[in-house]
Amino acid sequence: MQQTYTAPERVVPPQTTVRAAVLGLGIYVPPRLLDNHELATRVDTSDEWIVERTGIRTRHIAAPDQAASDLAVPACLDALRDANLRPADLDLILCATTTPDMLFPATACLIQERIGARRAGACDVLAACSSFLCAMITAAQMIEAGLVRHALVVGAEVLSKLVDWTDRSLCVLVGDGAGAVVMGPSTSGAGVLASVAHADGGAGDMLKLPAGGSRMPITEEVLAQRLHYPRMDGRTLFKLAVRVVPEVIEEVTRKAGLTLDEVTWIVPHQANQRILEAVARAMHLPIERFICTIDRYGNTSTASIPLALEEAVHGGKIKKGDHIAMVGFGAGLTWGAMVIKW
Ligand code: UT7
């Protein structure tokens, strides 16, 4: 009789998904505080106007000898301590900044040297206020692809050194600071669930720093025309932000397989409290679900998301198992979002 062969049932090992997760957080803000009342003694503005139109009450300002890396280093060391890791454990450092110490070397390399992360590769990411999210997306993808194990992502900004302190439309908005996250692989289910990044280069004129690059090197004529200072069409940018931010939060939430009700916290770039309130209204979400820190920090560009994230995590708002949606937007125009299971 012919024997029939029955293959033993294949035992398929359970798939363990490796996700990039945040292992530690750190921040640093310079001690000098500049409130609206003091600002009003320097430019034609008032505490009432700034609070009503932006929600900002005070901001931290770097000392004359403090550059982006000086703010970044303590934030990075703080994040490493929080993650219980040493600088030598890092494989990658990404610095998100629009105010690098200098055009090159990259600020990430200066940080690498100063914290002694000898094994780590290092480079800067530049997408204006969306840089921190772009850097986190890059680090997460590299971790999930197995290219690196531990990555440090830092947003460090010294906008006070860049703005025209006689231009009341911009100088009242900015603040200095740095925030860092250490990311690494996790198999616990926590970590990045979805990310998206968008850009519209056609809207680049809305917020730009015309001079100081290869298009328009600094000359006496450039200085006389004050083209070495940033310019912003605030009103148009405001309207664009209120349109793209809800869209991108909904997009990334869908991509993560969640509904908006399942997103516990939204951690947005802090450009204007009124933008956040308009976004909350448009999305029919209570503003209490948004982490808002702009009243105390102003707009710190690349540092605003990690500053808000750190405060919400270490302040006990964000808890293990929460779903958080981080969302950034800024010059470029650039915008993007990421959902993390904490
Ligand atoms: O970080 C990412 C990118 N940035 C943003 O997303 C920022 C988006 N834009 C904004 O947040 C707001 O547009 C601003 C806060 C920049 C400006 O607020 P606004 O309500 O849009 O004011 P506005 O530019 O329409 O100006 C209203 C008035 C003007 O006076 P008139 O023309 O109505 O007489 C301005 O000259 O307010 C005046 N103004 C000020 N008054 C006192 C502008 N800046 C100031 C000031 N203090 N600092």
Coordinates of C-alpha atoms and ligand atoms in Angstrom, one line a residue:
M1 CA 0.0 0.0 0.0
Q2 CA 1.3 3.4 -1.0
Q3 CA 2.1 5.5 2.0
T4 CA 0.9 9.0 1.9
Y5 CA 3.2 11.6 3.5
T6 CA 1.6 14.2 5.7
A7 CA 3.9 17.1 6.4
P8 CA 3.9 18.1 10.0
E9 CA 2.1 21.2 10.8
R10 CA 4.4 24.1 10.4
V11 CA 5.1 26.0 13.5
V12 CA 5.3 29.7 12.5
P13 CA 7.1 31.7 15.2
P14 CA 5.0 34.7 16.3
Q15 CA 6.1 37.9 14.4
T16 CA 7.6 40.4 16.8
T17 CA 7.3 43.9 15.3
V18 CA 10.3 46.1 16.0
R19 CA 9.1 49.6 16.5
A20 CA 11.2 52.7 17.2
A21 CA 10.3 54.0 20.6
V22 CA 11.3 57.0 22.7
L23 CA 13.5 55.8 25.5
G24 CA 14.4 59.1 27.1
L25 CA 13.7 62.8 27.0
G26 CA 15.6 65.9 28.0
I27 CA 15.4 69.7 27.7
Y28 CA 17.4 72.8 28.3
V29 CA 16.3 76.4 28.3
P30 CA 18.6 79.3 29.0
P31 CA 17.8 81.0 32.4
R32 CA 17.2 84.5 31.1
L33 CA 13.5 85.3 30.9
L34 CA 12.1 88.0 28.7
D35 CA 8.4 88.9 29.4
N36 CA 6.0 90.9 27.2
H37 CA 6.3 94.0 29.5
E38 CA 10.1 94.1 29.1
L39 CA 9.6 93.6 25.3
A40 CA 7.2 96.5 25.2
T41 CA 10.0 98.8 26.5
R42 CA 12.0 97.9 23.4
V43 CA 9.5 97.8 20.5
D44 CA 6.1 99.3 19.8
T45 CA 4.0 96.5 21.3
S46 CA 2.1 95.6 24.4
D47 CA 1.4 92.7 26.7
E48 CA -2.3 92.8 25.7
W49 CA -1.5 92.6 22.0
I50 CA 0.9 89.7 22.3
V51 CA -1.2 87.7 24.7
E52 CA -4.4 88.2 22.7
R53 CA -2.9 87.5 19.3
T54 CA -0.4 84.8 20.2
G55 CA -0.9 83.5 23.8
I56 CA 2.8 84.2 24.6
R57 CA 3.6 85.7 27.9
T58 CA 7.3 85.1 28.3
R59 CA 10.2 83.4 26.6
H60 CA 13.8 82.2 27.4
I61 CA 16.6 84.1 25.7
A62 CA 20.1 82.7 25.2
A63 CA 23.1 84.5 26.6
P64 CA 25.3 86.3 24.1
D65 CA 27.9 83.5 24.1
Q66 CA 25.3 80.7 23.8
A67 CA 24.9 79.0 20.4
A68 CA 22.6 76.2 19.4
S69 CA 25.0 73.4 20.4
D70 CA 25.4 75.0 23.9
L71 CA 21.6 74.6 24.4
A72 CA 21.6 71.1 22.8
V73 CA 24.3 69.5 24.9
P74 CA 22.6 69.7 28.3
A75 CA 19.3 68.6 26.7
C76 CA 21.1 65.6 25.1
L77 CA 22.8 64.6 28.3
D78 CA 19.5 64.9 30.2
A79 CA 17.8 62.6 27.6
L80 CA 20.6 60.1 27.8
R81 CA 20.3 60.0 31.6
D82 CA 16.6 59.5 31.3
A83 CA 17.1 56.6 28.9
N84 CA 19.8 55.1 31.1
L85 CA 22.3 55.1 28.3
R86 CA 25.8 56.5 27.8
P87 CA 27.0 58.7 24.9
A88 CA 29.0 55.7 23.7
D89 CA 25.8 53.7 23.2
L90 CA 24.7 56.1 20.4
D91 CA 24.9 55.1 16.8
L92 CA 23.3 58.3 15.4
I93 CA 22.8 62.0 16.3
L94 CA 20.4 64.1 14.3
C95 CA 20.2 67.8 15.1
A96 CA 17.2 69.7 13.9
T97 CA 18.0 73.4 13.8
T98 CA 17.4 76.5 11.8
T99 CA 20.0 78.4 13.8
P100 CA 23.1 76.2 13.6
D101 CA 26.3 77.3 15.3
M102 CA 27.7 77.9 11.8
L103 CA 26.8 76.6 8.3
F104 CA 29.3 73.8 8.6
P105 CA 30.4 71.7 10.3
A106 CA 27.0 70.4 11.2
T107 CA 25.8 71.3 14.8
A108 CA 25.2 67.5 15.3
C109 CA 29.0 67.0 14.9
L110 CA 29.8 69.6 17.5
I111 CA 27.3 67.9 19.8
Q112 CA 28.8 64.5 19.1
E113 CA 32.3 65.7 20.1
R114 CA 31.1 67.5 23.2
I115 CA 29.1 64.6 24.6
G116 CA 31.7 62.1 23.6
A117 CA 29.5 59.9 21.4
R118 CA 32.4 58.6 19.4
R119 CA 30.6 55.7 17.6
A120 CA 27.7 57.9 16.4
G121 CA 27.2 59.2 12.9
A122 CA 26.0 62.8 13.0
C123 CA 24.2 65.3 10.7
D124 CA 21.7 68.2 10.7
V125 CA 18.2 68.2 9.4
L126 CA 16.7 71.4 8.0
A127 CA 13.0 71.8 7.3
A128 CA 12.4 74.9 9.5
C129 CA 9.9 74.3 12.3
S130 CA 9.1 70.8 10.9
S131 CA 12.8 69.7 11.3
F132 CA 12.4 67.9 14.6
L133 CA 9.6 65.7 13.2
C134 CA 11.5 65.0 10.0
A135 CA 14.6 64.0 12.1
M136 CA 12.4 61.7 14.3
I137 CA 10.9 60.1 11.2
T138 CA 14.4 59.5 9.8
A139 CA 15.7 58.1 13.0
A140 CA 12.7 55.8 13.5
Q141 CA 13.1 54.4 9.9
M142 CA 16.8 53.8 10.5
I143 CA 16.1 52.0 13.7
E144 CA 13.3 49.9 12.3
A145 CA 15.5 49.0 9.2
G146 CA 18.2 47.8 11.6
L147 CA 20.7 50.4 10.4
V148 CA 21.2 51.9 13.9
R149 CA 20.1 50.9 17.4
H150 CA 20.2 54.0 19.5
A151 CA 19.6 57.5 18.0
L152 CA 19.6 60.9 19.6
V153 CA 17.3 63.5 18.0
V154 CA 17.7 67.0 19.3
G155 CA 15.9 70.2 18.3
A156 CA 18.0 73.3 19.3
E157 CA 17.1 76.8 18.5
V158 CA 18.5 80.3 19.2
L159 CA 16.1 82.3 17.2
S160 CA 16.8 85.4 19.3
K161 CA 20.2 85.7 17.5
L162 CA 18.5 85.7 14.1
V163 CA 15.5 88.0 14.3
D164 CA 15.4 91.7 13.8
W165 CA 14.7 93.1 17.3
T166 CA 13.2 96.3 15.7
D167 CA 10.6 94.2 13.7
R168 CA 7.7 93.8 16.2
S169 CA 5.8 91.5 13.9
L170 CA 8.4 88.7 14.4
C171 CA 10.6 89.5 17.5
V172 CA 7.7 89.1 19.9
L173 CA 7.1 85.5 18.8
V174 CA 10.5 83.9 19.2
G175 CA 12.1 82.1 22.1
D176 CA 15.3 79.9 22.6
G177 CA 15.6 76.4 23.9
A178 CA 16.4 72.8 23.2
G179 CA 14.7 69.4 23.6
A180 CA 16.1 65.9 22.9
V181 CA 14.8 62.4 22.6
V182 CA 16.7 59.1 22.6
M183 CA 15.1 56.5 20.4
G184 CA 15.7 52.8 20.2
P185 CA 14.0 49.6 19.2
S186 CA 11.1 48.2 21.2
T187 CA 9.2 44.9 20.8
S188 CA 6.7 45.7 23.6
G189 CA 4.1 47.2 21.2
A190 CA 5.1 50.8 22.2
G191 CA 6.7 53.0 19.6
V192 CA 6.0 54.8 16.3
L193 CA 2.8 53.6 14.6
A194 CA 2.8 55.9 11.6
S195 CA 4.4 59.0 10.2
V196 CA 3.8 61.4 7.3
A197 CA 5.8 64.3 5.8
H198 CA 4.7 66.9 3.3
A199 CA 6.1 70.0 1.6
D200 CA 4.9 72.8 -0.8
G201 CA 8.0 74.6 -2.0
G202 CA 5.7 76.9 -4.0
A203 CA 4.8 78.6 -0.6
G204 CA 8.4 79.2 0.3
D205 CA 8.2 83.0 0.1
M206 CA 5.8 83.1 3.0
L207 CA 8.5 82.7 5.6
K208 CA 12.1 83.0 4.6
L209 CA 15.6 84.3 5.4
P210 CA 16.6 85.8 2.1
A211 CA 20.3 86.4 2.6
G212 CA 23.3 84.5 4.1
G213 CA 23.2 81.6 1.7
S214 CA 24.7 81.0 -1.7
R215 CA 21.8 82.9 -3.5
M216 CA 22.5 86.1 -1.6
P217 CA 25.8 86.2 0.3
I218 CA 26.0 88.9 3.0
T219 CA 27.2 92.2 1.5
E220 CA 27.0 95.8 2.8
E221 CA 24.1 96.3 0.5
V222 CA 22.3 93.3 1.9
L223 CA 22.9 94.5 5.4
A224 CA 21.6 98.0 4.5
Q225 CA 18.4 96.4 3.1
R226 CA 18.1 94.2 6.2
L227 CA 17.8 91.1 4.0
H228 CA 19.8 89.1 6.6
Y229 CA 16.7 89.0 8.8
P230 CA 13.7 86.6 8.4
R231 CA 10.5 87.8 6.8
M232 CA 7.0 86.3 7.3
D233 CA 3.6 86.7 5.8
G234 CA 2.0 85.8 9.2
R235 CA -1.6 86.1 8.2
T236 CA -1.4 83.7 5.2
L237 CA 0.7 81.3 7.1
F238 CA -1.8 81.3 9.9
K239 CA -4.6 80.3 7.5
L240 CA -2.5 77.6 5.9
A241 CA -1.6 76.2 9.3
V242 CA -5.2 76.0 10.3
R243 CA -5.9 74.0 7.1
V244 CA -3.0 71.6 6.9
V245 CA -2.6 70.7 10.6
P246 CA -6.0 69.1 11.0
E247 CA -5.6 67.3 7.6
V248 CA -2.2 65.9 8.5
I249 CA -3.4 64.8 12.0
E250 CA -6.3 63.0 10.4
E251 CA -4.1 61.4 7.8
V252 CA -1.5 60.1 10.3
T253 CA -4.2 58.8 12.6
R254 CA -5.8 56.9 9.8
K255 CA -2.4 55.5 8.8
A256 CA -1.9 54.3 12.4
G257 CA -5.2 52.4 12.2
L258 CA -6.7 54.6 14.9
T259 CA -9.7 57.0 15.2
L260 CA -9.3 60.5 16.5
D261 CA -11.1 59.4 19.7
E262 CA -8.2 57.0 20.3
V263 CA -5.6 59.7 20.1
T264 CA -5.0 60.6 23.7
W265 CA -2.8 63.7 23.2
I266 CA -1.8 66.0 20.4
V267 CA 1.7 67.5 20.8
P268 CA 1.8 70.3 18.2
H269 CA 4.5 72.8 17.1
Q270 CA 3.9 75.9 19.2
A271 CA 3.6 78.8 16.7
N272 CA 0.5 80.6 18.1
Q273 CA -2.1 79.6 20.7
R274 CA -4.8 80.9 18.4
I275 CA -3.7 78.5 15.7
L276 CA -4.0 75.6 18.1
E277 CA -7.4 76.8 19.3
A278 CA -8.6 77.1 15.6
V279 CA -7.3 73.6 14.9
A280 CA -9.1 72.2 17.9
R281 CA -12.3 73.8 16.8
A282 CA -12.0 72.6 13.2
M283 CA -11.4 69.0 14.5
H284 CA -14.2 69.2 17.1
L285 CA -11.6 68.3 19.8
P286 CA -11.3 70.0 23.2
I287 CA -8.2 72.2 23.4
E288 CA -7.4 70.3 26.6
R289 CA -6.2 67.4 24.4
F290 CA -3.5 69.6 23.0
I291 CA -0.2 70.1 24.9
C292 CA 0.2 73.9 24.9
T293 CA 3.4 75.5 26.2
I294 CA 3.7 78.6 24.1
D295 CA 2.7 80.9 26.9
R296 CA 6.1 80.2 28.6
Y297 CA 8.4 79.5 25.7
G298 CA 7.2 81.4 22.7
N299 CA 7.9 79.9 19.3
T300 CA 11.1 77.9 19.7
S301 CA 10.8 76.4 16.2
T302 CA 12.6 73.0 16.1
A303 CA 12.7 72.8 19.9
S304 CA 8.9 73.4 20.5
I305 CA 7.7 69.8 20.0
P306 CA 10.3 68.1 22.3
L307 CA 9.9 70.9 24.9
A308 CA 6.1 70.2 25.0
L309 CA 6.6 66.4 24.9
E310 CA 9.1 66.4 27.7
E311 CA 6.8 68.5 29.9
A312 CA 3.8 66.3 29.2
V313 CA 5.7 63.1 29.9
H314 CA 7.6 64.1 33.0
G315 CA 4.7 66.2 34.2
G316 CA 2.6 63.0 34.2
K317 CA 0.0 63.9 31.5
I318 CA 1.2 61.4 28.9
K319 CA 1.1 57.8 30.4
K320 CA 2.2 54.4 29.2
G321 CA -0.2 53.1 26.6
D322 CA -1.4 56.6 25.5
H323 CA -1.5 57.4 21.7
I324 CA 0.1 60.7 21.0
A325 CA 0.0 62.6 17.7
M326 CA 2.9 65.0 17.2
V327 CA 2.4 67.6 14.4
G328 CA 4.8 70.2 12.9
F329 CA 4.5 72.9 10.3
G330 CA 6.7 75.7 9.2
A331 CA 8.7 77.4 6.5
G332 CA 9.1 75.6 3.2
L333 CA 6.2 75.2 3.5
T334 CA 6.7 71.9 5.4
W335 CA 4.4 69.9 7.6
G336 CA 4.2 66.4 9.0
A337 CA 3.0 64.2 11.8
M338 CA 3.8 61.1 13.8
V339 CA 1.7 58.8 16.0
I340 CA 3.5 57.1 18.8
K341 CA 2.1 54.5 21.3
W342 CA 3.7 55.5 24.5
Ligands
UT7_1 O1 6.5 78.7 13.3 C1 5.8 78.4 12.1 C2 5.4 79.5 11.3 N1 4.8 80.7 11.9 C3 3.5 80.8 12.0 O2 2.7 79.9 11.8 C4 2.9 82.1 12.4 C5 1.5 82.3 11.8 N2 1.0 83.7 12.0 C6 0.7 84.2 13.2 O3 0.9 83.6 14.3 C7 0.1 85.6 13.3 O4 -0.3 86.0 11.9 C8 1.0 86.7 13.9 C9 1.1 86.5 15.4 C10 2.3 86.7 13.3 C11 0.3 88.1 13.7 O5 -1.0 88.1 14.2 P1 -2.2 88.7 13.3 O6 -3.4 88.6 14.2 O7 -2.2 87.9 12.1 O8 -1.8 90.2 13.1 P2 -1.6 90.9 11.8 O9 -0.3 90.6 11.2 O10 -2.8 90.8 10.9 O11 -1.5 92.4 12.3 C12 -2.6 93.1 12.9 C13 -2.2 94.4 13.4 C14 -1.5 95.3 12.4 O12 -1.9 96.6 12.5 P3 -3.0 97.3 11.5 O13 -2.5 97.1 10.2 O14 -4.2 96.5 11.8 O15 -3.1 98.7 12.0 C15 0.0 95.1 12.8 O16 0.8 96.2 12.4 O17 -1.3 94.3 14.5 C16 -0.1 95.1 14.3 N3 1.0 94.4 14.9 C17 1.3 94.6 16.2 N4 0.8 95.4 17.1 C18 1.4 95.3 18.3 C19 1.8 93.4 14.4 N5 2.7 93.0 15.3 C20 2.4 93.7 16.4 C21 3.0 93.7 17.7 N6 2.4 94.5 18.6 N7 4.0 92.9 18.1

